[in-house]
GROMACS .gro file of C-alpha atoms in nm:
model
  234
    1MET     CA    1   7.277  -6.430  -7.829
    2SER     CA    2   6.940  -6.622  -7.863
    3SER     CA    3   6.925  -6.568  -7.470
    4ILE     CA    4   6.994  -6.207  -7.479
    5ARG     CA    5   6.718  -6.145  -7.734
    6LYS     CA    6   6.479  -6.323  -7.518
    7SER     CA    7   6.591  -6.036  -7.260
    8ARG     CA    8   6.497  -5.782  -7.461
    9THR     CA    9   6.177  -5.951  -7.571
   10ARG     CA   10   6.015  -5.992  -7.190
   11LEU     CA   11   6.116  -5.638  -7.151
   12LEU     CA   12   5.945  -5.440  -7.383
   13THR     CA   13   5.619  -5.725  -7.349
   14ALA     CA   14   5.647  -5.608  -6.981
   15ALA     CA   15   5.660  -5.217  -7.061
   16ALA     CA   16   5.380  -5.222  -7.350
   17THR     CA   17   5.158  -5.430  -7.075
   18GLY     CA   18   5.191  -5.135  -6.816
   19VAL     CA   19   5.169  -4.879  -7.086
   20LEU     CA   20   4.838  -5.030  -7.150
   21ALA     CA   21   4.708  -5.043  -6.804
   22ALA     CA   22   4.761  -4.705  -6.786
   23LEU     CA   23   4.613  -4.602  -7.091
   24SER     CA   24   4.273  -4.841  -6.982
   25LEU     CA   25   4.259  -4.682  -6.557
   26THR     CA   26   4.285  -4.339  -6.709
   27ALA     CA   27   4.006  -4.381  -6.971
   28CYS     CA   28   3.765  -4.546  -6.684
   29ASN     CA   29   3.806  -4.252  -6.463
   30ASP     CA   30   3.669  -4.000  -6.755
   31SER     CA   31   3.396  -4.191  -6.852
   32SER     CA   32   3.258  -4.344  -6.488
   33GLY     CA   33   3.333  -3.983  -6.307
   34VAL     CA   34   3.489  -4.132  -6.000
   35ARG     CA   35   3.518  -3.813  -5.742
   36ASP     CA   36   3.813  -3.676  -5.652
   37GLU     CA   37   3.868  -3.687  -5.254
   38GLY     CA   38   4.053  -3.406  -5.220
   39SER     CA   39   3.832  -3.186  -5.409
   40SER     CA   40   3.471  -3.311  -5.265
   41THR     CA   41   3.631  -3.182  -4.890
   42ASN     CA   42   3.715  -2.888  -5.041
   43ALA     CA   43   3.379  -2.811  -5.152
   44SER     CA   44   3.260  -2.917  -4.791
   45ALA     CA   45   3.387  -2.649  -4.633
   46THR     CA   46   3.280  -2.376  -4.833
   47ALA     CA   47   2.917  -2.478  -4.852
   48SER     CA   48   2.724  -2.214  -4.729
   49PRO     CA   49   2.288  -2.249  -4.593
   50SER     CA   50   2.013  -2.146  -4.783
   51SER     CA   51   1.976  -1.781  -4.835
   52GLY     CA   52   1.607  -1.892  -4.742
   53SER     CA   53   1.586  -2.101  -4.477
   54GLY     CA   54   1.656  -1.794  -4.230
   55SER     CA   55   1.867  -2.071  -3.976
   56SER     CA   56   2.230  -2.016  -3.876
   57SER     CA   57   2.440  -2.330  -3.810
   58HIS     CA   58   2.509  -2.204  -3.479
   59ASP     CA   59   2.244  -2.097  -3.154
   60ASP     CA   60   2.468  -1.891  -3.077
   61ALA     CA   61   2.429  -1.686  -3.357
   62LYS     CA   62   2.045  -1.674  -3.286
   63PRO     CA   63   1.945  -1.310  -3.268
   64ALA     CA   64   1.776  -1.213  -2.885
   65PRO     CA   65   1.453  -1.192  -2.852
   66ALA     CA   66   1.262  -0.856  -2.898
   67GLY     CA   67   1.232  -0.655  -2.542
   68SER     CA   68   1.531  -0.998  -2.399
   69LYS     CA   69   1.799  -0.761  -2.189
   70PRO     CA   70   2.104  -0.834  -2.182
   71ALA     CA   71   2.243  -1.080  -1.967
   72GLY     CA   72   2.399  -1.037  -1.624
   73LYS     CA   73   2.152  -0.673  -1.581
   74ALA     CA   74   1.877  -0.719  -1.375
   75PRO     CA   75   1.521  -0.503  -1.553
   76ALA     CA   76   1.511  -0.230  -1.339
   77THR     CA   77   1.195  -0.142  -1.083
   78LYS     CA   78   0.988   0.144  -1.095
   79THR     CA   79   0.924   0.321  -0.802
   80PRO     CA   80   0.585   0.430  -0.719
   81ALA     CA   81   0.450   0.784  -0.746
   82ALA     CA   82   0.422   0.953  -0.432
   83SER     CA   83   0.045   0.943  -0.309
   84GLY     CA   84  -0.170   1.241  -0.228
   85ASN     CA   85  -0.135   1.618  -0.250
   86GLY     CA   86   0.012   1.703   0.160
   87LYS     CA   87  -0.340   1.845   0.279
   88THR     CA   88  -0.595   1.738   0.534
   89GLY     CA   89  -0.893   1.709   0.438
   90THR     CA   90  -1.010   1.935   0.173
   91GLY     CA   91  -1.020   2.249   0.229
   92GLY     CA   92  -0.579   2.239   0.371
   93LYS     CA   93  -0.417   2.274   0.666
   94ALA     CA   94  -0.568   2.095   0.967
   95VAL     CA   95  -0.826   2.366   1.279
   96THR     CA   96  -0.883   2.318   1.626
   97CYS     CA   97  -1.320   2.144   1.663
   98GLN     CA   98  -1.468   2.442   1.798
   99GLY     CA   99  -1.851   2.539   1.727
  100SER     CA  100  -1.832   2.649   1.393
  101ASN     CA  101  -1.716   2.444   1.238
  102THR     CA  102  -1.898   2.131   1.425
  103LYS     CA  103  -2.221   2.003   1.480
  104THR     CA  104  -2.250   1.869   1.866
  105VAL     CA  105  -2.510   1.646   1.986
  106ALA     CA  106  -2.632   1.515   2.368
  107ALA     CA  107  -2.820   1.225   2.342
  108PRO     CA  108  -2.872   0.993   2.707
  109LEU     CA  109  -2.832   0.663   2.706
  110ASN     CA  110  -3.033   0.342   2.861
  111ARG     CA  111  -2.668   0.152   2.878
  112PRO     CA  112  -2.481   0.250   3.066
  113VAL     CA  113  -2.760   0.383   3.306
  114ASN     CA  114  -2.711   0.770   3.384
  115HIS     CA  115  -2.515   0.862   3.117
  116MET     CA  116  -2.506   1.091   2.822
  117LEU     CA  117  -2.300   1.075   2.485
  118LEU     CA  118  -2.129   1.356   2.281
  119THR     CA  119  -2.140   1.326   1.947
  120VAL     CA  120  -1.901   1.589   1.776
  121THR     CA  121  -1.913   1.581   1.349
  122ASN     CA  122  -1.671   1.782   1.145
  123THR     CA  123  -1.877   2.003   0.944
  124GLY     CA  124  -1.607   2.195   0.795
  125SER     CA  125  -1.423   2.150   0.419
  126SER     CA  126  -1.099   2.100   0.656
  127THR     CA  127  -0.957   1.807   0.904
  128CYS     CA  128  -1.012   1.934   1.286
  129TYR     CA  129  -0.828   1.807   1.597
  130LEU     CA  130  -1.060   1.706   1.908
  131TYR     CA  131  -0.839   1.835   2.193
  132SER     CA  132  -0.874   1.709   2.529
  133TYR     CA  133  -1.176   1.691   2.663
  134PRO     CA  134  -1.543   1.879   2.631
  135ALA     CA  135  -1.617   2.156   2.885
  136VAL     CA  136  -1.972   2.044   2.983
  137HIS     CA  137  -2.216   2.349   3.110
  138PHE     CA  138  -2.542   2.233   3.240
  139GLY     CA  139  -2.747   2.571   3.322
  140GLU     CA  140  -2.591   2.800   3.560
  141ALA     CA  141  -2.360   2.606   3.687
  142GLN     CA  142  -2.020   2.869   3.687
  143SER     CA  143  -1.769   2.535   3.653
  144VAL     CA  144  -1.712   2.252   3.453
  145PRO     CA  145  -1.707   1.846   3.583
  146PRO     CA  146  -1.335   1.672   3.613
  147VAL     CA  147  -1.244   1.454   3.338
  148ILE     CA  148  -1.173   1.065   3.417
  149GLU     CA  149  -0.839   1.078   3.381
  150ALA     CA  150  -0.788   0.681   3.266
  151SER     CA  151  -0.968   0.803   2.959
  152GLN     CA  152  -0.707   0.962   2.803
  153PRO     CA  153  -0.663   0.825   2.421
  154GLN     CA  154  -0.351   0.785   2.320
  155ALA     CA  155  -0.379   1.064   2.018
  156VAL     CA  156  -0.547   1.343   1.986
  157VAL     CA  157  -0.878   1.275   1.745
  158THR     CA  158  -0.868   1.410   1.457
  159LEU     CA  159  -1.209   1.389   1.232
  160LYS     CA  160  -1.177   1.508   0.837
  161PRO     CA  161  -1.438   1.649   0.707
  162GLY     CA  162  -1.800   1.456   0.772
  163GLU     CA  163  -1.645   1.236   1.069
  164SER     CA  164  -1.709   1.237   1.457
  165GLY     CA  165  -1.592   1.223   1.730
  166TYR     CA  166  -1.757   1.126   2.100
  167ALA     CA  167  -1.706   1.178   2.442
  168SER     CA  168  -1.943   1.051   2.703
  169VAL     CA  169  -2.122   1.251   3.040
  170ASN     CA  170  -2.123   1.053   3.407
  171LEU     CA  171  -2.447   1.253   3.494
  172SER     CA  172  -2.525   1.114   3.878
  173ALA     CA  173  -2.392   0.750   4.134
  174ALA     CA  174  -2.605   0.507   3.996
  175ASP     CA  175  -2.668   0.379   4.262
  176GLY     CA  176  -2.836   0.772   4.415
  177SER     CA  177  -2.519   0.812   4.682
  178GLY     CA  178  -2.436   1.193   4.525
  179SER     CA  179  -2.519   1.496   4.631
  180HIS     CA  180  -2.711   1.824   4.549
  181GLY     CA  181  -2.948   1.672   4.261
  182ARG     CA  182  -3.111   1.856   4.024
  183THR     CA  183  -3.250   1.860   3.688
  184GLU     CA  184  -3.129   2.047   3.429
  185LYS     CA  185  -3.301   2.193   3.048
  186SER     CA  186  -2.954   2.346   2.899
  187LEU     CA  187  -2.613   2.246   2.791
  188ASP     CA  188  -2.375   2.413   2.691
  189VAL     CA  189  -2.005   2.224   2.570
  190TYR     CA  190  -1.693   2.411   2.493
  191PHE     CA  191  -1.371   2.309   2.297
  192HIS     CA  192  -1.010   2.288   2.389
  193GLY     CA  193  -0.698   2.435   2.209
  194PRO     CA  194  -0.364   2.211   2.231
  195SER     CA  195  -0.304   2.360   2.594
  196GLY     CA  196  -0.598   2.150   2.700
  197ASN     CA  197  -0.605   2.424   2.942
  198GLU     CA  198  -0.825   2.695   2.795
  199SER     CA  199  -1.181   2.715   2.600
  200VAL     CA  200  -1.094   2.777   2.204
  201GLY     CA  201  -1.367   2.957   1.906
  202THR     CA  202  -1.687   2.945   2.000
  203GLY     CA  203  -1.945   2.680   2.217
  204ALA     CA  204  -2.183   2.421   2.110
  205HIS     CA  205  -2.555   2.404   2.224
  206PRO     CA  206  -2.715   2.093   2.180
  207SER     CA  207  -3.079   2.110   2.284
  208LEU     CA  208  -3.196   1.839   2.590
  209PRO     CA  209  -3.464   1.634   2.669
  210ALA     CA  210  -3.774   1.847   2.728
  211LYS     CA  211  -3.797   1.716   3.052
  212GLY     CA  212  -3.449   1.781   3.146
  213ILE     CA  213  -3.169   1.592   3.251
  214TYR     CA  214  -3.072   1.480   3.591
  215VAL     CA  215  -2.780   1.504   3.759
  216ASP     CA  216  -2.524   1.539   4.043
  217ASP     CA  217  -2.225   1.675   4.215
  218SER     CA  218  -2.091   1.304   4.054
  219LEU     CA  219  -2.101   1.438   3.721
  220LYS     CA  220  -1.791   1.417   3.536
  221VAL     CA  221  -1.678   1.384   3.145
  222THR     CA  222  -1.443   1.138   2.957
  223TYR     CA  223  -1.163   1.277   2.709
  224TRP     CA  224  -1.267   1.315   2.351
  225GLN     CA  225  -1.293   0.935   2.193
  226GLN     CA  226  -1.218   0.826   1.826
  227SER     CA  227  -1.482   0.573   1.873
  228MET     CA  228  -1.835   0.549   2.029
  229ASP     CA  229  -1.745   0.192   2.200
  230ASP     CA  230  -1.453   0.316   2.411
  231ALA     CA  231  -1.636   0.682   2.472
  232VAL     CA  232  -1.964   0.479   2.627
  233SER     CA  233  -1.711   0.210   2.823
  234TRP     CA  234  -1.647   0.510   3.102
   0.00000   0.00000   0.00000
């Protein structure tokens, strides 16, 4: 009987010790605030940024800068507006240069010798075309001198209002070999139309030096040129 009582006493003592340990642990947790790992994880997952921070936890959630374009779309290109009003000069449709819309000046040259320069300036309000070559008449001549074919330009001479075109006149042979030399004191200049075969409009009557101009049968002219240098090179 004594051994049975001793065994029961040991069991009761061990049970009492376990109860006291459990009560002690519970009291300790309640007073020290030991953290529950499960509850802290849940709190971290549901946390949100401060409403006043203005930031986001994801870079791709940031709003696009003002004026930016969606990815993959090229910016539209602006086509320049067409310039000009489709008119020539200030008066509209281009016309043929002639005595009534130009001023012609005849000036003897020292170089090349025995040459004279014709300068035609557009005095009208529209662009005009200087076709072919000048039809010149010195004094009472009934025919016009021939043109130097090699002087023909690649394009018709075009004069906007105020611009000038040029032609040179080879007056006489530089070596004196020309025949029927004479001095002329008047000059008429007539203008060709698009066909180059006829005179159109009114002519010009540029003045000559008071002593006159010496010419002979070698007299010839160049085609109208856009530049003075081209005109006097023949």
